[in-house]
Coordinates of C-alpha atoms and ligand atoms in Angstrom, one line a residue:
M307 CA 69.1 -8.4 56.4
S308 CA 67.9 -5.7 54.2
E309 CA 66.7 -3.2 56.8
A310 CA 68.6 0.0 57.4
Q311 CA 70.4 0.7 60.6
P312 CA 68.1 0.0 63.6
R313 CA 66.6 3.0 65.3
N314 CA 68.2 4.1 68.4
N315 CA 66.7 3.5 71.8
F316 CA 67.8 3.7 75.4
I317 CA 68.8 0.1 75.6
R318 CA 70.9 0.3 72.5
E319 CA 72.6 3.3 74.1
L320 CA 73.3 1.3 77.2
V321 CA 74.7 -1.6 75.3
A322 CA 76.9 0.7 73.1
A323 CA 78.3 2.2 76.3
D324 CA 78.9 -1.3 77.7
V325 CA 80.9 -2.0 74.6
A326 CA 82.8 1.3 74.8
T327 CA 83.7 0.9 78.5
G328 CA 84.2 -2.9 78.5
R329 CA 81.9 -2.8 81.5
F330 CA 81.2 -6.6 81.7
G331 CA 84.6 -7.8 80.5
R332 CA 82.9 -10.0 77.9
P333 CA 81.1 -9.5 74.6
V334 CA 77.5 -8.4 74.5
A335 CA 75.3 -11.3 75.5
T336 CA 71.5 -11.3 75.4
R337 CA 68.9 -14.0 75.6
F338 CA 65.3 -14.5 74.6
P339 CA 63.7 -16.5 77.4
P340 CA 60.2 -17.8 76.6
E341 CA 58.4 -20.2 78.8
P342 CA 57.4 -23.2 76.5
N343 CA 53.7 -23.0 77.6
G344 CA 52.3 -21.5 74.4
Y345 CA 53.0 -20.0 71.0
L346 CA 55.0 -16.9 70.5
H347 CA 53.0 -13.7 69.7
I348 CA 53.7 -10.3 68.2
G349 CA 54.7 -9.0 71.7
H350 CA 57.4 -11.7 71.8
A351 CA 58.5 -10.6 68.3
K352 CA 59.3 -7.2 69.8
S353 CA 61.6 -8.8 72.4
I354 CA 63.1 -11.2 69.8
C355 CA 64.0 -8.3 67.5
L356 CA 65.5 -6.4 70.3
N357 CA 67.6 -9.2 71.9
F358 CA 68.8 -10.8 68.6
G359 CA 69.1 -7.4 67.0
L360 CA 71.5 -6.0 69.7
A361 CA 73.6 -9.2 69.6
Q362 CA 73.9 -8.9 65.9
E363 CA 74.7 -5.3 65.8
F364 CA 77.3 -5.4 68.5
G365 CA 79.0 -8.6 67.5
G366 CA 77.7 -10.4 70.5
R367 CA 75.6 -13.5 71.1
C368 CA 72.0 -14.2 71.9
N369 CA 70.8 -17.4 73.4
L370 CA 67.4 -19.0 73.1
R371 CA 66.6 -20.0 76.6
F372 CA 63.5 -22.0 77.5
D373 CA 62.4 -20.8 80.9
D374 CA 60.9 -24.1 81.8
T375 CA 60.6 -24.2 85.5
N376 CA 56.8 -25.0 85.8
P377 CA 56.1 -28.7 85.3
F378 CA 52.4 -28.2 85.0
T379 CA 52.2 -26.0 81.8
E380 CA 55.2 -26.8 79.6
D381 CA 55.4 -29.0 76.6
M382 CA 57.9 -30.1 73.9
K383 CA 55.4 -29.1 71.2
Y384 CA 55.7 -25.5 72.4
V385 CA 59.5 -25.7 72.3
E386 CA 59.4 -26.8 68.7
A387 CA 56.9 -24.1 67.7
I388 CA 59.0 -21.5 69.4
R389 CA 62.2 -22.6 67.6
H390 CA 60.3 -22.6 64.3
D391 CA 58.8 -19.2 64.7
I392 CA 62.1 -17.5 65.7
R393 CA 63.9 -19.0 62.7
W394 CA 61.0 -17.9 60.5
L395 CA 61.3 -14.4 61.8
G396 CA 64.9 -14.5 60.5
F397 CA 67.0 -15.0 63.7
E398 CA 69.3 -17.8 64.8
W399 CA 70.4 -18.2 68.4
S400 CA 74.0 -18.7 69.5
E401 CA 73.0 -21.5 71.9
E402 CA 69.9 -23.3 72.9
R403 CA 69.6 -23.5 76.7
Y404 CA 67.0 -24.6 79.2
A405 CA 66.5 -23.3 82.7
S406 CA 65.8 -26.9 83.6
D407 CA 69.4 -27.7 82.7
Y408 CA 70.5 -25.5 85.6
F409 CA 68.4 -27.2 88.3
D410 CA 71.6 -28.8 89.7
T411 CA 73.4 -25.5 89.8
L412 CA 70.4 -23.8 91.4
Y413 CA 70.2 -26.5 94.0
E414 CA 73.9 -26.0 94.8
V415 CA 73.3 -22.3 95.2
A416 CA 70.4 -23.0 97.4
E417 CA 72.5 -25.2 99.7
R418 CA 75.2 -22.6 99.7
L419 CA 72.7 -19.9 100.7
V420 CA 71.4 -22.0 103.5
R421 CA 75.0 -22.6 104.8
N422 CA 75.8 -19.0 104.9
G423 CA 72.5 -18.0 106.4
G424 CA 71.0 -16.5 103.3
A425 CA 68.1 -18.9 103.0
Y426 CA 65.8 -20.9 105.3
V427 CA 63.1 -23.5 105.0
D428 CA 59.7 -22.2 105.9
S429 CA 56.9 -24.6 106.8
Q430 CA 54.0 -22.1 106.7
D431 CA 51.6 -22.8 103.9
E432 CA 51.6 -20.5 100.9
E433 CA 48.6 -18.6 102.1
A434 CA 50.1 -17.8 105.5
I435 CA 53.3 -16.7 103.7
R436 CA 51.3 -14.4 101.6
E437 CA 49.4 -12.9 104.5
N438 CA 52.5 -12.5 106.6
R439 CA 54.2 -10.5 103.9
G440 CA 52.5 -7.3 105.1
T441 CA 51.4 -4.5 102.8
V442 CA 53.1 -1.6 101.2
T443 CA 52.5 0.5 104.3
E444 CA 53.1 -2.2 106.9
P445 CA 56.1 -4.5 107.4
G446 CA 55.7 -8.3 107.2
T447 CA 55.6 -10.7 110.1
P448 CA 58.6 -13.0 110.3
S449 CA 57.9 -16.6 109.9
P450 CA 58.1 -18.7 113.1
H451 CA 60.6 -20.8 111.2
R452 CA 62.9 -17.9 110.2
G453 CA 65.3 -18.7 113.0
R454 CA 65.9 -22.3 112.1
S455 CA 69.6 -23.4 112.4
V456 CA 71.7 -24.1 109.4
E457 CA 71.7 -27.8 110.2
E458 CA 68.0 -28.0 110.4
N459 CA 67.5 -26.0 107.2
L460 CA 70.0 -28.2 105.3
D461 CA 68.4 -31.3 106.5
L462 CA 64.9 -30.1 105.5
L463 CA 66.1 -28.9 102.2
R464 CA 67.8 -32.2 101.4
R465 CA 64.7 -34.1 102.4
M466 CA 62.5 -31.7 100.3
K467 CA 64.7 -32.7 97.3
A468 CA 64.6 -36.4 98.2
G469 CA 60.8 -36.3 98.0
E470 CA 60.0 -36.9 101.6
F471 CA 57.4 -34.2 101.8
P472 CA 54.1 -33.5 100.0
D473 CA 53.5 -30.4 97.9
G474 CA 53.3 -27.3 100.0
A475 CA 54.8 -28.8 103.2
H476 CA 57.9 -26.6 103.0
V477 CA 59.4 -23.9 100.8
L478 CA 62.9 -22.5 100.6
R479 CA 63.0 -18.7 101.2
A480 CA 65.7 -16.2 100.9
K481 CA 66.4 -14.5 104.2
I482 CA 66.5 -10.8 103.4
D483 CA 64.3 -8.4 105.2
M484 CA 60.6 -8.7 106.2
A485 CA 60.3 -4.9 106.4
H486 CA 61.9 -4.2 103.0
P487 CA 60.1 -1.4 101.2
N488 CA 60.1 -3.6 98.1
M489 CA 57.6 -6.3 99.1
I490 CA 59.3 -8.8 96.7
M491 CA 62.4 -8.6 99.0
R492 CA 60.5 -9.8 102.0
D493 CA 62.0 -13.2 102.1
P494 CA 61.0 -14.3 98.6
L495 CA 60.3 -18.0 97.8
L496 CA 63.2 -19.7 96.0
L497 CA 62.1 -23.4 95.8
R498 CA 58.8 -25.2 96.3
I499 CA 57.7 -28.8 96.3
R500 CA 55.9 -30.0 93.2
H501 CA 55.4 -33.7 92.7
A502 CA 54.9 -33.4 89.0
S503 CA 56.5 -34.7 85.9
H504 CA 58.6 -32.2 83.9
Y505 CA 58.3 -32.5 80.1
R506 CA 62.1 -32.8 79.8
L507 CA 63.3 -34.1 83.1
G508 CA 60.5 -36.4 84.0
D509 CA 60.4 -37.2 87.7
A510 CA 64.0 -36.3 88.4
W511 CA 63.0 -33.4 90.6
C512 CA 60.2 -32.7 93.0
I513 CA 61.4 -29.2 93.9
Y514 CA 61.1 -26.5 91.4
P515 CA 62.6 -23.0 91.4
L516 CA 60.4 -19.9 91.3
Y517 CA 60.9 -17.4 88.5
D518 CA 63.1 -15.0 90.4
F519 CA 65.5 -17.7 91.6
A520 CA 65.8 -19.3 88.2
H521 CA 65.8 -16.3 86.0
G522 CA 68.7 -14.2 87.2
L523 CA 70.9 -17.2 87.9
S524 CA 70.2 -18.6 84.5
D525 CA 71.3 -15.3 83.0
A526 CA 74.4 -15.3 85.2
I527 CA 75.3 -18.9 84.3
E528 CA 75.1 -17.9 80.6
G529 CA 77.2 -14.8 81.0
I530 CA 74.4 -12.5 79.8
T531 CA 75.4 -8.9 80.0
R532 CA 72.0 -7.1 79.8
S533 CA 68.9 -9.0 80.8
L534 CA 66.1 -7.3 78.9
C535 CA 62.6 -7.8 80.3
T536 CA 59.3 -6.0 80.3
L537 CA 58.2 -3.4 82.9
E538 CA 56.2 -5.6 85.1
F539 CA 59.4 -7.1 86.4
K540 CA 60.7 -3.7 87.5
D541 CA 60.2 -4.6 91.2
N542 CA 62.0 -7.9 90.6
R543 CA 65.2 -6.2 89.9
D544 CA 66.2 -6.0 93.5
I545 CA 66.0 -9.7 94.0
Y546 CA 67.7 -10.3 90.7
D547 CA 70.7 -8.3 91.9
W548 CA 70.6 -9.8 95.3
L549 CA 70.7 -13.4 94.0
V550 CA 73.3 -13.0 91.4
R551 CA 75.6 -11.3 93.9
A552 CA 74.8 -13.8 96.7
A553 CA 75.6 -16.6 94.2
G554 CA 79.0 -15.0 93.8
Y555 CA 79.0 -13.9 90.2
E556 CA 81.4 -11.2 89.2
H557 CA 80.2 -8.6 86.7
P558 CA 76.8 -10.1 86.9
P559 CA 74.2 -9.4 84.3
L560 CA 72.0 -6.3 84.8
Q561 CA 68.3 -6.3 84.3
V562 CA 66.8 -3.5 82.1
E563 CA 63.1 -3.1 81.7
F564 CA 61.2 -1.8 78.7
A565 CA 57.5 -1.3 77.9
R566 CA 55.8 -4.4 76.6
L567 CA 54.0 -4.2 73.3
E568 CA 50.2 -3.7 73.7
L569 CA 48.4 -3.8 70.4
D570 CA 44.9 -2.5 69.9
Y571 CA 42.1 -4.9 69.0
T572 CA 44.1 -7.9 70.1
I573 CA 45.6 -9.5 73.1
V574 CA 49.2 -10.4 73.8
S575 CA 49.2 -12.9 76.6
K576 CA 49.8 -16.5 76.0
R577 CA 47.6 -17.5 78.9
K578 CA 44.6 -15.6 77.4
L579 CA 45.4 -16.7 73.9
L580 CA 45.3 -20.2 75.2
R581 CA 41.8 -19.6 76.4
L582 CA 40.7 -18.4 73.0
V583 CA 42.0 -21.7 71.6
N584 CA 40.6 -23.9 74.3
E585 CA 37.2 -22.2 74.3
G586 CA 36.9 -22.5 70.6
H587 CA 36.8 -18.8 69.8
V588 CA 39.5 -19.5 67.2
T589 CA 40.5 -22.7 65.4
G590 CA 43.9 -23.0 66.9
W591 CA 47.1 -21.1 67.8
D592 CA 47.7 -20.6 64.0
D593 CA 44.2 -19.2 63.3
P594 CA 44.9 -16.3 61.0
R595 CA 43.1 -14.0 63.5
M596 CA 45.5 -14.7 66.2
P597 CA 48.4 -12.3 67.0
T598 CA 50.7 -15.3 67.3
I599 CA 53.6 -15.6 64.9
A600 CA 52.0 -18.8 63.6
G601 CA 48.7 -17.0 63.0
L602 CA 50.3 -14.0 61.3
R603 CA 52.3 -16.3 59.1
R604 CA 49.1 -18.1 58.0
R605 CA 47.5 -14.8 57.6
G606 CA 50.1 -13.9 55.0
V607 CA 52.2 -11.4 57.0
T608 CA 55.9 -11.6 56.1
P609 CA 58.8 -11.8 58.7
E610 CA 60.2 -8.6 57.2
A611 CA 56.9 -6.7 57.9
I612 CA 57.1 -7.9 61.5
R613 CA 60.7 -6.8 61.9
T614 CA 60.0 -3.4 60.3
F615 CA 57.0 -3.0 62.6
A616 CA 59.2 -3.8 65.6
D617 CA 61.6 -1.2 64.5
T618 CA 58.9 1.4 63.9
I619 CA 57.4 1.1 67.3
G620 CA 60.8 1.3 68.9
V621 CA 61.7 0.5 72.5
A622 CA 60.9 2.8 75.3
R623 CA 60.4 2.8 79.1
K624 CA 57.0 4.3 79.0
P625 CA 54.0 2.0 78.3
A626 CA 52.0 2.9 75.2
R627 CA 49.4 1.1 73.2
V628 CA 50.1 0.7 69.5
E629 CA 47.3 1.2 67.0
M630 CA 46.4 -1.6 64.8
A631 CA 46.8 0.8 61.9
T632 CA 50.5 1.0 62.6
F633 CA 50.9 -2.7 62.2
E634 CA 48.7 -2.9 59.1
H635 CA 50.7 -0.1 57.6
A636 CA 53.9 -2.1 58.0
V637 CA 52.2 -5.1 56.5
R638 CA 50.7 -3.3 53.5
N639 CA 53.9 -1.4 52.7
D640 CA 55.9 -4.6 52.7
L641 CA 53.4 -6.6 50.6
N642 CA 53.0 -3.7 48.2
M643 CA 56.7 -4.0 47.3
R644 CA 56.9 -7.8 47.0
V645 CA 53.7 -9.5 45.8
P646 CA 52.3 -10.0 42.3
R647 CA 49.0 -8.5 41.4
V648 CA 46.4 -11.0 40.1
M649 CA 42.6 -10.8 39.7
C650 CA 40.0 -12.4 41.8
V651 CA 36.3 -11.7 41.9
V652 CA 35.0 -12.2 45.4
S653 CA 31.3 -11.8 44.7
P654 CA 30.8 -12.6 41.1
L655 CA 28.2 -11.3 38.6
K656 CA 28.2 -12.7 35.1
V657 CA 28.9 -10.5 32.1
V658 CA 28.1 -11.9 28.6
L659 CA 29.9 -10.1 25.7
T660 CA 27.2 -10.5 23.0
N661 CA 29.5 -9.6 20.2
Y662 CA 32.4 -11.8 21.3
P663 CA 32.8 -15.0 19.3
E664 CA 31.3 -18.1 21.1
G665 CA 33.9 -20.6 22.2
Q666 CA 36.8 -18.3 21.7
V667 CA 39.4 -17.8 24.4
E668 CA 42.3 -15.5 23.9
E669 CA 45.3 -15.0 26.2
L670 CA 46.1 -11.5 27.3
E671 CA 49.5 -10.6 28.7
A672 CA 49.3 -8.9 32.1
S673 CA 52.1 -7.5 34.2
Y674 CA 52.4 -8.8 37.7
Y675 CA 53.7 -5.6 39.1
P676 CA 52.8 -1.9 38.8
H677 CA 55.5 0.5 37.6
D678 CA 56.5 1.8 41.0
V679 CA 57.4 -1.7 42.2
P680 CA 61.0 -2.7 41.3
L681 CA 60.0 -6.2 40.2
T682 CA 59.1 -7.5 36.8
G683 CA 57.2 -10.4 35.4
S684 CA 53.9 -11.2 33.7
R685 CA 51.5 -14.0 33.1
M686 CA 48.8 -14.7 30.5
I687 CA 45.2 -14.4 31.5
P688 CA 42.4 -15.9 29.5
F689 CA 39.6 -13.7 28.1
S690 CA 36.3 -15.1 26.9
R691 CA 32.8 -14.3 25.9
E692 CA 31.5 -14.9 29.5
L693 CA 33.2 -13.1 32.3
W694 CA 32.8 -12.5 36.0
I695 CA 32.9 -9.1 37.5
E696 CA 32.4 -7.9 41.1
R697 CA 28.7 -7.5 41.9
E698 CA 29.4 -4.2 43.5
D699 CA 31.0 -2.9 40.3
F700 CA 27.6 -2.6 38.7
L701 CA 24.7 -0.4 39.7
E702 CA 21.6 0.0 37.7
N703 CA 20.8 3.4 39.2
P704 CA 24.1 4.8 40.2
P705 CA 24.6 7.8 42.4
K706 CA 26.8 10.6 41.1
K707 CA 30.5 9.8 41.0
F708 CA 30.0 6.1 40.5
F709 CA 32.4 5.5 37.7
R710 CA 32.0 1.7 37.4
L711 CA 29.6 -0.2 35.2
T712 CA 26.0 1.1 34.7
P713 CA 23.6 0.7 31.8
G714 CA 24.9 2.4 28.7
R715 CA 28.3 3.2 30.3
E716 CA 31.6 2.2 29.0
V717 CA 34.3 0.9 31.3
R718 CA 37.7 -0.7 31.0
L719 CA 38.3 -4.3 31.9
R720 CA 41.8 -4.3 33.4
Y721 CA 44.3 -5.6 30.8
G722 CA 41.4 -6.4 28.6
Y723 CA 38.9 -4.4 26.5
L724 CA 36.5 -1.5 26.8
I725 CA 33.0 -2.8 27.3
T726 CA 29.6 -1.1 27.4
C727 CA 26.6 -2.4 29.3
R728 CA 23.6 -2.9 26.9
E729 CA 21.1 -5.0 28.9
V730 CA 20.4 -6.0 32.5
V731 CA 18.9 -9.5 32.7
K732 CA 16.8 -10.3 35.8
D733 CA 15.0 -13.3 37.2
D734 CA 11.2 -13.1 38.0
R735 CA 12.0 -11.7 41.4
G736 CA 13.9 -8.8 39.9
Q737 CA 17.3 -10.1 40.9
I738 CA 20.1 -9.3 38.4
I739 CA 21.4 -12.6 36.9
E740 CA 23.7 -11.3 34.3
L741 CA 24.6 -8.3 32.2
H742 CA 24.7 -8.3 28.4
C743 CA 27.5 -6.0 27.2
T744 CA 29.4 -5.4 24.0
Y745 CA 33.2 -5.0 23.7
D746 CA 35.2 -2.9 21.3
P747 CA 37.6 -5.2 19.5
T748 CA 39.9 -2.3 18.7
T749 CA 40.7 -1.7 22.4
R750 CA 42.7 -4.8 23.3
G751 CA 44.9 -4.0 26.2
G752 CA 42.5 -1.3 27.4
D753 CA 43.1 1.8 25.3
A754 CA 40.9 3.1 22.6
P755 CA 42.7 4.0 19.3
D756 CA 40.6 7.1 18.9
G757 CA 41.8 8.3 22.3
R758 CA 38.3 8.4 24.0
K759 CA 38.5 8.2 27.8
V760 CA 36.7 6.0 30.1
Q761 CA 36.7 6.7 33.8
G762 CA 36.3 3.3 35.4
T763 CA 38.6 0.3 35.3
I764 CA 37.3 -2.9 36.9
H765 CA 38.8 -6.3 37.5
W766 CA 37.3 -9.5 36.0
V767 CA 37.9 -13.2 35.6
S768 CA 37.1 -15.4 32.6
A769 CA 34.0 -17.5 33.3
A770 CA 35.3 -20.2 30.9
R771 CA 38.7 -20.5 32.6
G772 CA 38.3 -18.9 36.1
I773 CA 38.8 -21.1 39.1
D774 CA 36.3 -21.5 41.9
C775 CA 37.8 -20.7 45.2
E776 CA 37.1 -19.9 48.9
V777 CA 38.0 -16.5 50.2
R778 CA 38.4 -15.9 54.0
L779 CA 37.9 -12.3 54.9
Y780 CA 39.6 -11.7 58.3
D781 CA 39.1 -8.7 60.4
K782 CA 40.0 -7.6 63.9
L783 CA 39.7 -10.3 66.5
F784 CA 38.1 -8.0 69.1
T785 CA 35.5 -5.3 68.7
V786 CA 37.2 -2.9 71.2
P787 CA 40.7 -1.5 71.2
D788 CA 41.5 -2.8 74.7
P789 CA 39.6 -6.0 75.4
E790 CA 41.4 -6.3 78.8
A791 CA 40.5 -2.8 79.9
G792 CA 37.9 -4.1 82.4
G793 CA 40.8 -5.7 84.3
N794 CA 38.5 -8.7 84.8
D795 CA 40.1 -11.8 83.3
D796 CA 36.8 -13.3 82.3
D797 CA 35.6 -10.4 80.4
F798 CA 37.7 -10.2 77.3
T799 CA 36.2 -13.1 75.5
A800 CA 32.9 -11.2 75.4
Y801 CA 34.5 -8.8 73.0
V802 CA 35.5 -11.4 70.4
N803 CA 34.4 -9.9 67.0
P804 CA 31.7 -12.1 65.5
E805 CA 32.6 -10.7 62.1
S806 CA 36.3 -11.4 62.5
L807 CA 35.9 -14.1 59.9
V808 CA 33.6 -14.0 56.8
V809 CA 33.9 -17.0 54.6
V810 CA 33.0 -16.5 50.9
Q811 CA 32.4 -19.5 48.7
G812 CA 32.3 -19.3 45.0
A813 CA 34.8 -16.6 44.4
K814 CA 36.5 -16.7 41.1
V815 CA 40.3 -16.4 40.6
E816 CA 42.3 -16.3 37.5
P817 CA 43.9 -19.7 36.6
S818 CA 47.5 -18.5 36.8
V819 CA 47.5 -19.0 40.6
L820 CA 47.1 -22.7 40.2
S821 CA 50.7 -23.2 39.4
D822 CA 51.9 -21.2 42.4
P823 CA 53.0 -22.9 45.6
V824 CA 50.8 -22.8 48.7
E825 CA 51.5 -19.8 50.9
S826 CA 52.0 -17.7 47.8
R827 CA 51.0 -14.1 48.5
Y828 CA 49.2 -11.7 46.2
Q829 CA 47.4 -8.5 45.8
F830 CA 44.0 -9.2 44.4
E831 CA 43.6 -6.1 42.4
R832 CA 41.2 -3.6 44.0
V833 CA 40.3 -6.1 46.7
G834 CA 43.2 -6.6 49.1
Y835 CA 46.3 -8.6 50.0
F836 CA 45.8 -12.4 50.2
V837 CA 47.7 -15.6 50.8
Q838 CA 47.0 -19.1 49.8
D839 CA 46.1 -20.9 53.0
A840 CA 48.9 -23.2 54.0
T841 CA 46.6 -25.7 55.6
D842 CA 43.4 -25.9 53.6
S843 CA 44.3 -24.8 50.1
T844 CA 44.5 -27.4 47.4
P845 CA 44.8 -27.1 43.6
A846 CA 41.3 -28.5 43.4
R847 CA 39.9 -26.0 45.8
P848 CA 42.2 -23.0 46.5
V849 CA 41.6 -21.1 49.7
F850 CA 42.8 -17.5 50.1
N851 CA 43.1 -15.6 53.4
R852 CA 42.9 -11.9 53.4
T853 CA 46.0 -10.6 55.0
V854 CA 45.0 -6.9 55.0
T855 CA 42.7 -4.6 53.1
L856 CA 44.2 -2.2 50.6
R857 CA 43.5 0.8 52.7
D858 CA 42.9 1.4 56.3
S859 CA 39.2 0.8 56.2
W860 CA 39.2 0.8 60.0
A861 CA 40.5 4.4 60.5
K862 CA 37.2 5.8 59.1
V863 CA 35.2 3.9 61.7
K864 CA 37.5 4.5 64.6
P865 CA 36.5 8.1 65.8
Q866 CA 33.2 6.7 67.0
A867 CA 34.9 4.0 69.1
Ligands
LIG1334 P1 52.8 -14.0 78.2 O1 52.1 -13.2 79.2 O2 52.2 -13.8 76.8 O3 52.9 -15.4 78.6 P2 55.3 -13.8 79.1 O4 56.1 -12.7 79.4 O5 54.8 -14.6 80.2 O6 54.2 -13.4 78.1 P3 57.4 -15.4 78.2 O7 57.4 -16.6 77.4 O8 57.8 -15.6 79.7 O9 56.0 -14.8 78.1 O10 58.2 -14.3 77.6 C1 59.4 -14.4 76.9 C2 60.0 -13.0 76.7 O11 59.2 -12.2 75.9 C3 60.1 -12.3 78.0 O12 61.4 -11.7 78.1 C4 59.1 -11.3 77.9 O13 59.4 -10.1 78.6 C5 58.9 -11.0 76.5 N1 57.6 -10.5 76.1 C6 56.4 -11.2 76.4 N2 55.4 -10.5 76.0 C7 55.8 -9.3 75.5 C8 55.3 -8.1 75.0 N3 53.9 -8.0 74.9 N4 56.1 -7.1 74.5 C9 57.4 -7.3 74.6 N5 58.0 -8.3 75.1 C10 57.3 -9.4 75.6
LIG1335 MG1 55.8 -15.7 81.5

């Protein structure tokens, strides 16, 4: 990978110390543990870069582990999408594992816990269990079943597994302390009955482990050293430690929490992103407005930009929201150094060069890259008597400092000639239909031999050879920086930005792009960064998605927010 040394952070320091002291007696081992219940998003990318990055840097390994313990929500299609996205980001896992592969081991641990008095079968319903858990200030009330004998517990547990009971009839709980200051430690649930088909195991099981039971033990089974998770699991660390020790692991993995990525003007929660998909606010998980890896890819963002972004924001213990401008900056910087410049007129106005020979088309050589980009290459662009320019590059009555085309003014056509506007042609309603201009044949390439200066340079496309295309102008998905701020789960969809997608038909792009593969990225000069849409673009009808504008147009608006 081309990036420089990763930035330091507190987890990297912990891991470096582990290596120096040999603390775990095994090489660094991390894992990325998504639940296959949705697509990965930019928040996951932070965790991926961290986990895979540490393993790479310290010569360790990083597993991809599907945390698939909930039969209701998981699906193979998500497993496949997650694999694809991680590889696209540029990482390869040491081993692919599934929490569901550990169900036998987890069950053995459960029986062992029961036998040594560390767990019991509770027959209260889940609501009663919740109520009896107490509050932060009051201890919980022990379940009437807490004193069941080992024999009775074993019998019930085996019958739970055998499918003798309906959902909710019993649960297995760890027997810890109903007055523990950490509420999670008040006899947490380990296994519950769910008569549901699992996407991998079918009906093999009707008891399923809860997150805490599955997660730490899965880490321990895989020999993970540091189990990196986000801050909301801070209180789960006690049960994590309790379980891996109770299960008898030596040098068990240690959980370390870091602040999750929260990005302005978007949402990073699979559950909420799923709602956007299901309720039709977006066209799918890969809608280019989505903060999913699939959406960002379709938007034209590169894996390198995402990795650089992850490195820029760093890893800390303290929660902090990240401005969208920070992400866009990473995207822009990355594209600036790698994509060819081509010309596309988004909102075309016709220019007729009255002194240019009819029917003539000449090919002008145009460089793909500016001088400060260390890439070279060029293409030929056709120039003809009729051209398209951007409607907003002409004003009949310009204000001061408008240096583009106006009546009588000379401007440069990028890579082309100097032209002067002689006549504005309008329809009977006064709308401008076309401009009649003259060109100076001695200025091919854009410079006047007599050295006269023109202030404006505008982009253009030959009307004779330009290609009709669709341009999709994407903007922020939400109108407010923190759509979840209300805390009300239903609220956030009310802030979906109605202008997050503006579709422009009839834009004109230079013909060179036709020979490029789909997913090619460009800078449309003076307009923004674009990518050929992977799904909808065809040679007969190219479609371009705006990845990002050239400058941070949002920053100017922001102070009012
Ligand atoms: P979501 O709420 O989006 O479903 P999750 O944490 O439930 O997120 P998982 O698939 O369980 O999703 O997460 C896999 C890993 O990615 C976990 O280790 C989790 O901590 C990490 N992760 C998820 N969201 C973020 C985020 N916003 N920033 C950093 N890491 C994240
Ligand atoms: Mg989750």
